[in-house]
PDB file of C-alpha atoms in Angstrom:
ATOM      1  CA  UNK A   1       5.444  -5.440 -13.149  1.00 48.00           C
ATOM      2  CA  UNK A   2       5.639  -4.796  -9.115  1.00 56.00           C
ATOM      3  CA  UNK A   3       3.427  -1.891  -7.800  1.00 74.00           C
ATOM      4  CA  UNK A   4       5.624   0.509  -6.400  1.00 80.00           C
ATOM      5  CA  UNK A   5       8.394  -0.855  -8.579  1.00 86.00           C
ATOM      6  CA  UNK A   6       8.391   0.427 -12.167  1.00 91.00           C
ATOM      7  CA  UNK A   7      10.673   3.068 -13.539  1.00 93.00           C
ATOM      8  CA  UNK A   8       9.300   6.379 -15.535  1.00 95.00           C
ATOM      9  CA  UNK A   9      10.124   4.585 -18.629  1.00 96.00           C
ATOM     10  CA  UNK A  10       8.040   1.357 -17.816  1.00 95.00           C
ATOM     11  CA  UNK A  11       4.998   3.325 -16.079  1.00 96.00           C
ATOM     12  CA  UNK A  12       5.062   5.784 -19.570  1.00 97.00           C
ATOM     13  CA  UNK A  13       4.735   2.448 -22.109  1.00 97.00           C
ATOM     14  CA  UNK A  14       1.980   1.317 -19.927  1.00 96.00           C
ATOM     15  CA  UNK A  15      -0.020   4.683 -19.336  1.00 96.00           C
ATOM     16  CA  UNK A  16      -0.181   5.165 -22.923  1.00 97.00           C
ATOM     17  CA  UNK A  17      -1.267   1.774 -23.411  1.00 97.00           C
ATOM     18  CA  UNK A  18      -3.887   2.062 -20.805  1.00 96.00           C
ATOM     19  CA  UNK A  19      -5.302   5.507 -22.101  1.00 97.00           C
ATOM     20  CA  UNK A  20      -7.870   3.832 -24.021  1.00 97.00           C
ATOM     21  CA  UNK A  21     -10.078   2.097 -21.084  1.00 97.00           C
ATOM     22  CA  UNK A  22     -10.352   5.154 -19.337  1.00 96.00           C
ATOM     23  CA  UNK A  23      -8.979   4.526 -15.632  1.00 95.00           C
ATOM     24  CA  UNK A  24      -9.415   6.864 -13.190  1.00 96.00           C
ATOM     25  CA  UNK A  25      -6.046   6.545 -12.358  1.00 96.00           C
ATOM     26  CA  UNK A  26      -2.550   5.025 -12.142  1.00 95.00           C
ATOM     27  CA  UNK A  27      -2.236   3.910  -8.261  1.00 94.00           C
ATOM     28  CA  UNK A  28       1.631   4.489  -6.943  1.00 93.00           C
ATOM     29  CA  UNK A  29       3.047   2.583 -10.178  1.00 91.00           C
ATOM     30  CA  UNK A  30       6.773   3.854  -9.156  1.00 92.00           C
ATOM     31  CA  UNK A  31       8.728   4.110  -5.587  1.00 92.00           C
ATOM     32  CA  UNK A  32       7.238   6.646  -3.383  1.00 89.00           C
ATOM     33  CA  UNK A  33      11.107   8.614  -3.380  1.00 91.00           C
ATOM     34  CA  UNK A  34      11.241   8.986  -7.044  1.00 94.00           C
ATOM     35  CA  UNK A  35       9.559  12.612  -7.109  1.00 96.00           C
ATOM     36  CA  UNK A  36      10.837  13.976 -10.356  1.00 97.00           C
ATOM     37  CA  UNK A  37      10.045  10.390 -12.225  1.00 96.00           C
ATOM     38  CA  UNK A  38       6.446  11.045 -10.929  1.00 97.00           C
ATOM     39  CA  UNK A  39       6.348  14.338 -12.277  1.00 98.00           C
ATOM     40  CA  UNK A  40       8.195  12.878 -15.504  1.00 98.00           C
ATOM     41  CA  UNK A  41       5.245  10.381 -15.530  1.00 98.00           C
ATOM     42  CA  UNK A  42       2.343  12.778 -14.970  1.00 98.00           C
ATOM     43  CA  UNK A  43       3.497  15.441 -17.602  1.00 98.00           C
ATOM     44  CA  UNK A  44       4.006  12.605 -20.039  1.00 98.00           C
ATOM     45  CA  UNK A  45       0.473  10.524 -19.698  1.00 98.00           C
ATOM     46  CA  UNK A  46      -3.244  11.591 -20.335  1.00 98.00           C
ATOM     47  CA  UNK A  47      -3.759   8.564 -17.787  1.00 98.00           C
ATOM     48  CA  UNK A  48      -4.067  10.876 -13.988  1.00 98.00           C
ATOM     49  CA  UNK A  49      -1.507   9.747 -11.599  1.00 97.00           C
ATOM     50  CA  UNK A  50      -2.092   9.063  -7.905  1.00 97.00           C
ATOM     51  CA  UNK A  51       0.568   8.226  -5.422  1.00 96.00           C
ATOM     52  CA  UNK A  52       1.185   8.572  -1.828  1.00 95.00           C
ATOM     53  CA  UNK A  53      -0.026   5.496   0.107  1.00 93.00           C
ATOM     54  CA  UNK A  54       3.588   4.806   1.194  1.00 90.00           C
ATOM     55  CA  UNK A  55       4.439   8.724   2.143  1.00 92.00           C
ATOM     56  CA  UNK A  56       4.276   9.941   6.153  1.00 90.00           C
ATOM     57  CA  UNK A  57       3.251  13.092   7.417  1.00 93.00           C
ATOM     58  CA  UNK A  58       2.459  16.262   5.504  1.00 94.00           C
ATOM     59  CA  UNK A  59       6.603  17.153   5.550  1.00 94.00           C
ATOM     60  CA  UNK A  60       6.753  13.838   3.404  1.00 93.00           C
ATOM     61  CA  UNK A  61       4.024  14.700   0.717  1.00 97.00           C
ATOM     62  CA  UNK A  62       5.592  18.546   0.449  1.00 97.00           C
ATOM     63  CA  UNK A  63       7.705  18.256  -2.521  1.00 97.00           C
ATOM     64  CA  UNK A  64       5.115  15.858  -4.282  1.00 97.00           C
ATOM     65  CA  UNK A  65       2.989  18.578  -3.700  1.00 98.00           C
ATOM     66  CA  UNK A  66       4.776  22.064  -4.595  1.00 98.00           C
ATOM     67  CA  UNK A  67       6.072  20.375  -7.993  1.00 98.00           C
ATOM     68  CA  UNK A  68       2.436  18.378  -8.449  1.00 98.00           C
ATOM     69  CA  UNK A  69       3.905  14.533  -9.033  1.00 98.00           C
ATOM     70  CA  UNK A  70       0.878  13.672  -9.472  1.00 98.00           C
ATOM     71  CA  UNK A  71      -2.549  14.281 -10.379  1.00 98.00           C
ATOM     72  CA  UNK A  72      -4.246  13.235  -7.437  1.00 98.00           C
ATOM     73  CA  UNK A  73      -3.207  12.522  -3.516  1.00 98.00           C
ATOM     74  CA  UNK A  74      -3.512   9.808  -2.120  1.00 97.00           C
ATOM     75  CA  UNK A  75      -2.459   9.104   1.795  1.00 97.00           C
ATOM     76  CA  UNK A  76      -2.868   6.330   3.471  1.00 96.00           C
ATOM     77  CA  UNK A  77      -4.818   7.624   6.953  1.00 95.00           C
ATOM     78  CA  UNK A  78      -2.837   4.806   8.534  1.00 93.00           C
ATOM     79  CA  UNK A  79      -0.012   5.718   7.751  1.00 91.00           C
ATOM     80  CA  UNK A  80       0.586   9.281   6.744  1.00 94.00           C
ATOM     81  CA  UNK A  81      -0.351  10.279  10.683  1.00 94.00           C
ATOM     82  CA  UNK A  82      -3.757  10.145  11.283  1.00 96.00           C
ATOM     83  CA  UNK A  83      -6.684  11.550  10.481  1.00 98.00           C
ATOM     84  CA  UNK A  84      -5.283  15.243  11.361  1.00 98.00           C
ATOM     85  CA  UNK A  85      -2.344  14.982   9.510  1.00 97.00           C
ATOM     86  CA  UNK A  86      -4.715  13.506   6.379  1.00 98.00           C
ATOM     87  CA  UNK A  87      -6.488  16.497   6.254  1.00 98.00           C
ATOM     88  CA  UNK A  88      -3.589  18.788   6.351  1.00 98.00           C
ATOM     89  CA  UNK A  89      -2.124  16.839   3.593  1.00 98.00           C
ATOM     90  CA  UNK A  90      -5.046  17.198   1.537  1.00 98.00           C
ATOM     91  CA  UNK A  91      -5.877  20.880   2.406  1.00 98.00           C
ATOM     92  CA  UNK A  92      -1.997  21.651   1.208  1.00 98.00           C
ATOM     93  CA  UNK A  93      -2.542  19.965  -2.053  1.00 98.00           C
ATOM     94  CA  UNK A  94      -5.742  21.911  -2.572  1.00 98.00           C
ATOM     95  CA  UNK A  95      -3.854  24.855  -2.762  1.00 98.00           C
ATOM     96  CA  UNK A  96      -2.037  23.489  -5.422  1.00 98.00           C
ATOM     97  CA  UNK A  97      -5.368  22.243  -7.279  1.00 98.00           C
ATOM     98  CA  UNK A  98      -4.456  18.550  -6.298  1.00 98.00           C
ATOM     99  CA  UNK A  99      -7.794  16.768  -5.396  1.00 98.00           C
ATOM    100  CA  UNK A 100      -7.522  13.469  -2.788  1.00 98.00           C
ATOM    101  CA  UNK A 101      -8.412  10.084  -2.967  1.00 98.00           C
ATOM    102  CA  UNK A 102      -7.918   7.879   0.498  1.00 98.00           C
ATOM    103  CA  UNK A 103      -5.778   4.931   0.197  1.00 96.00           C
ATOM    104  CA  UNK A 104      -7.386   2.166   2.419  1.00 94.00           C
ATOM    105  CA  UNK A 105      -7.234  -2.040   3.400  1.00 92.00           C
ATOM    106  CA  UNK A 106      -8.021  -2.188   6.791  1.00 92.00           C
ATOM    107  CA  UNK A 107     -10.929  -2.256   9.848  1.00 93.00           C
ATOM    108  CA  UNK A 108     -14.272  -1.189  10.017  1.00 95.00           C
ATOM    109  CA  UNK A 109     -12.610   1.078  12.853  1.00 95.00           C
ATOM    110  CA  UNK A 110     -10.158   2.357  10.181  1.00 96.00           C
ATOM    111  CA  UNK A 111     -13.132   2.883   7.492  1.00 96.00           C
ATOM    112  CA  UNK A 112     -14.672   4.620   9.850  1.00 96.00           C
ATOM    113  CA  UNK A 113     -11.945   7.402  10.693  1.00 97.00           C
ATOM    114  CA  UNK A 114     -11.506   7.468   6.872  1.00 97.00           C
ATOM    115  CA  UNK A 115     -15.787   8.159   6.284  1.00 97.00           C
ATOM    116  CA  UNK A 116     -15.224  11.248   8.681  1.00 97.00           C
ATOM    117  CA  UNK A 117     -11.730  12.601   7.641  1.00 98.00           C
ATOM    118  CA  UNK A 118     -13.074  12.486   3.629  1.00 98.00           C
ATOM    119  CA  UNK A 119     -15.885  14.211   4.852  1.00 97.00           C
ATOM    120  CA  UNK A 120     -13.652  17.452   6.290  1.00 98.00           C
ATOM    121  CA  UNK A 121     -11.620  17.354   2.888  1.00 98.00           C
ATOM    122  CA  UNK A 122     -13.191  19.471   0.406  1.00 98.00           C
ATOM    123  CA  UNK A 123     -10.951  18.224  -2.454  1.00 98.00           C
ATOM    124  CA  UNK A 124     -11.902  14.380  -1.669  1.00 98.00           C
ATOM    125  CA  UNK A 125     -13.044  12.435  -4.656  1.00 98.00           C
ATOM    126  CA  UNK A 126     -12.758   8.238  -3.215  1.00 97.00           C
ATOM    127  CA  UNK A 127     -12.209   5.972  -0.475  1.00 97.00           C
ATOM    128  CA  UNK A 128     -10.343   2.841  -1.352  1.00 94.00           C
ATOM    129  CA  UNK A 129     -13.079  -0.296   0.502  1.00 93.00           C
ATOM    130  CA  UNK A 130     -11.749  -3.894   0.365  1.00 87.00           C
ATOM    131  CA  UNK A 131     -13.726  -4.561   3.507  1.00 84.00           C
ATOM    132  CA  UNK A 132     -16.486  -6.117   0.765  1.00 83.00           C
ATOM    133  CA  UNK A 133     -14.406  -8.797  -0.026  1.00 87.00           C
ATOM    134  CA  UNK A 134     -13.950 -10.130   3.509  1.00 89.00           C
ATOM    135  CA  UNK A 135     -17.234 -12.105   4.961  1.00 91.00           C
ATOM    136  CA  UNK A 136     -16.577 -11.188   8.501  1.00 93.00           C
ATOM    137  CA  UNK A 137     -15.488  -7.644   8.006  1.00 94.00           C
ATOM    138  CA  UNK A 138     -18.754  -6.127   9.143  1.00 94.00           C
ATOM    139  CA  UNK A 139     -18.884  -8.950  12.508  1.00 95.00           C
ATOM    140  CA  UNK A 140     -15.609  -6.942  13.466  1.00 95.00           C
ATOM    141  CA  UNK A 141     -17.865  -3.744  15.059  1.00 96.00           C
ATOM    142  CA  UNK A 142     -21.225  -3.373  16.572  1.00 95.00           C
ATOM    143  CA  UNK A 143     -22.776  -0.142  15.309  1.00 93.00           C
ATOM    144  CA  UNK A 144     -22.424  -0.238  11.370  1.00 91.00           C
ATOM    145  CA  UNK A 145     -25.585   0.284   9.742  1.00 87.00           C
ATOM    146  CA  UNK A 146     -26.634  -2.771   6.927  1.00 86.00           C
ATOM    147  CA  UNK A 147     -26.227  -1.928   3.608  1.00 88.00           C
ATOM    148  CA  UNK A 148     -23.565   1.010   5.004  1.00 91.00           C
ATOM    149  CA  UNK A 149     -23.417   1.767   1.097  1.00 92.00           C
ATOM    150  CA  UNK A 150     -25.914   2.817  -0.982  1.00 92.00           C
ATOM    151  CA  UNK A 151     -25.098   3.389  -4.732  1.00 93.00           C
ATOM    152  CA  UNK A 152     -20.904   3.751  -3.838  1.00 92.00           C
ATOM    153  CA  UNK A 153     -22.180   6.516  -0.927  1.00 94.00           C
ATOM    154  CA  UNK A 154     -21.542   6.465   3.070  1.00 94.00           C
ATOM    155  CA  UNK A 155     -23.221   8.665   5.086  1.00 93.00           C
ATOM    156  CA  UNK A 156     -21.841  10.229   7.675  1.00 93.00           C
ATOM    157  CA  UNK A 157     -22.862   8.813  11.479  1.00 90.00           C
ATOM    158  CA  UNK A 158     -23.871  11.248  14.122  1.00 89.00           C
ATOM    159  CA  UNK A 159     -23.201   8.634  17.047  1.00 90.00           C
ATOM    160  CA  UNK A 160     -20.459   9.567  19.228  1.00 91.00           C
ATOM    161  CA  UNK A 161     -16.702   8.728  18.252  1.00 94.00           C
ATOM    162  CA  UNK A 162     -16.812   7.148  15.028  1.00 95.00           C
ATOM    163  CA  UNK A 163     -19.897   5.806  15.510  1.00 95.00           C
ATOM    164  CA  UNK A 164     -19.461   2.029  15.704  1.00 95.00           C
ATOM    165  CA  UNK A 165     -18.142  -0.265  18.578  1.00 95.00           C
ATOM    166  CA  UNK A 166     -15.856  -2.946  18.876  1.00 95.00           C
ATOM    167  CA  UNK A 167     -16.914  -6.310  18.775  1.00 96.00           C
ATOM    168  CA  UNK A 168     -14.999  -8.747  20.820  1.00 93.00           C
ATOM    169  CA  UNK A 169     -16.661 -11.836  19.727  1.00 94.00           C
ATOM    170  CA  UNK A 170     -16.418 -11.062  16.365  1.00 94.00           C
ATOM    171  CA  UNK A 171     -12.772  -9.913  16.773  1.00 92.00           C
ATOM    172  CA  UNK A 172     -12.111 -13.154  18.634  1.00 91.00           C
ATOM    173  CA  UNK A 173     -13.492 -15.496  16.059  1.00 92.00           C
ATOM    174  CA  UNK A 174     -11.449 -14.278  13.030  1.00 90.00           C
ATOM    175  CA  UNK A 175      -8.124 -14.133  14.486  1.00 87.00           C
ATOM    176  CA  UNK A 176      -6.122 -15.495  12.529  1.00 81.00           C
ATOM    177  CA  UNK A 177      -3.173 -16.657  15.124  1.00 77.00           C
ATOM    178  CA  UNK A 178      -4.866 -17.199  18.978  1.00 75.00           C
ATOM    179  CA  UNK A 179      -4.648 -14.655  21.894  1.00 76.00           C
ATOM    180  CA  UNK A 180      -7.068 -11.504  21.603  1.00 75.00           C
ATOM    181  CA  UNK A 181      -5.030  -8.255  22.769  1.00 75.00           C
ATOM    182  CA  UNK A 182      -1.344  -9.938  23.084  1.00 75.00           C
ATOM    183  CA  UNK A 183       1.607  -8.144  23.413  1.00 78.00           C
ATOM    184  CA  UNK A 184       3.058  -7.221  20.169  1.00 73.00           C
ATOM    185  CA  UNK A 185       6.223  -6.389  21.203  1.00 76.00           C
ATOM    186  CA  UNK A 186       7.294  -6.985  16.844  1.00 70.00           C
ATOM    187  CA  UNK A 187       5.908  -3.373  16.342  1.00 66.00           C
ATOM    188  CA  UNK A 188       8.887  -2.285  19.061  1.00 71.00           C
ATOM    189  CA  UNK A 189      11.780  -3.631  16.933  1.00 69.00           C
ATOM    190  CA  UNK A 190      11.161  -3.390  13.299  1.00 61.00           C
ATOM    191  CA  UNK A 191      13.471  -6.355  11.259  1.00 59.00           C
ATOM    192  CA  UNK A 192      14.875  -6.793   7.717  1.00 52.00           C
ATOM    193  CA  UNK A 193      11.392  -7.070   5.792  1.00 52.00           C
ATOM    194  CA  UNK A 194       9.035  -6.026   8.359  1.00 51.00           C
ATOM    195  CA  UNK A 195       6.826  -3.110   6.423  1.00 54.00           C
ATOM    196  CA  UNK A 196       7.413   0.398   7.876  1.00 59.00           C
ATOM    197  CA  UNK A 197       5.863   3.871   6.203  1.00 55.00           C
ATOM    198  CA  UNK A 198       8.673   6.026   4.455  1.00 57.00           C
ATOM    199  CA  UNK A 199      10.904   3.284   4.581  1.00 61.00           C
ATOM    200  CA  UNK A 200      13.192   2.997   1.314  1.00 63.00           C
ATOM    201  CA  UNK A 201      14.121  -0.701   0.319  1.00 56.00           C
ATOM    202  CA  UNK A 202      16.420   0.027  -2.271  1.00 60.00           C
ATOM    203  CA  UNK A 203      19.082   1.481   0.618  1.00 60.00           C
TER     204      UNK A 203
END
């Protein structure tokens, strides 16, 4: 199975299979459009539901919301707008009882505006972290303090901005094609394939 491709059906058979390991969730197992087969989903599973990652902008999460989809939220700071638009996301599904979890793959710059968005959300309950799995994640920013986690915890930095720096050098020797700060003029004109938030591939 596909993430973000499984019908109500499919994502049904497997949450009841799952039930017995005790996950803390089901992560965006159907298209992010398919509103009612969330809800379908999430009435018909013990398993909690969490989708969202591909959503943009509170207007985009509303209906997810007001019918509560799913169990828990989960934006993508990235891509839902920022780290304003994050919080209003997750303050609306408050009102509705729906607690957050942050979708997250990126920077240490990302991470950071993440760390101090989940702290302003009340309702937060995780922050997604690959940046373990990369060896020169950390060489990307001057600033971060070691060991950053202690027992799955971040605190907070008081520093100004988000607290850590850029680092060039570091930047510079993990690129992966050459040229530090070329023009990207790809972003401009989006083509058949290219990834963009709220985008429906099945149109």
């Amino acid at each position: 199975f596909g993430h973000g491709m499984m019908t109500a059906k499919e994502v049904i058979r497997l949450g009841n299979a799952v039930e017995p390991y005790g996950l803390s969730w089901l992560e965006d197992p159907m298209p992010w459009w398919d509103i009612d087969g969330h809800k379908q989903v999430t009435d018909a599973i013990n398993v909690p539901t969490a989708a969202g990652e591909e959503l943009y902008l509170w207007d985009g999460f509303r209906e997810m919301i007001e019918k509560r989809a799913v169990d828990i939220l989960h934006p993508d700071l990235l891509t839902s707008g920022g780290m304003l638009e994050t919080k209003k996301i997750a303050d609306y599904g408050e009102r509705y009882g729906l607690p957050c979890a942050l979708h997250f793959a990126g920077s240490p710059i990302a991470f950071m505006a993440n760390l101090h968005t989940a702290a302003a959300i009340p309702s937060f309950v995780a922050l997604e972290h690959h940046g373990l799995d990369l060896p020169f994640w950390e060489s990307l920013v001057t600033g971060l303090p070691e060991n950053y986690i202690e027992e799955g915890y971040v605190a907070v930095p008081e520093k100004p901005g988000l607290g850590v720096d850029l680092n060039y050098e570091g930047i510079e020797a993990n690129l992966r094609f050459p040229g530090l700060f070329e023009p990207t003029e790809e972003w401009n004109t989006p083509k058949l394939g290219f990834w963009q938030p709220d985008r429906r591939w099945d149109k």
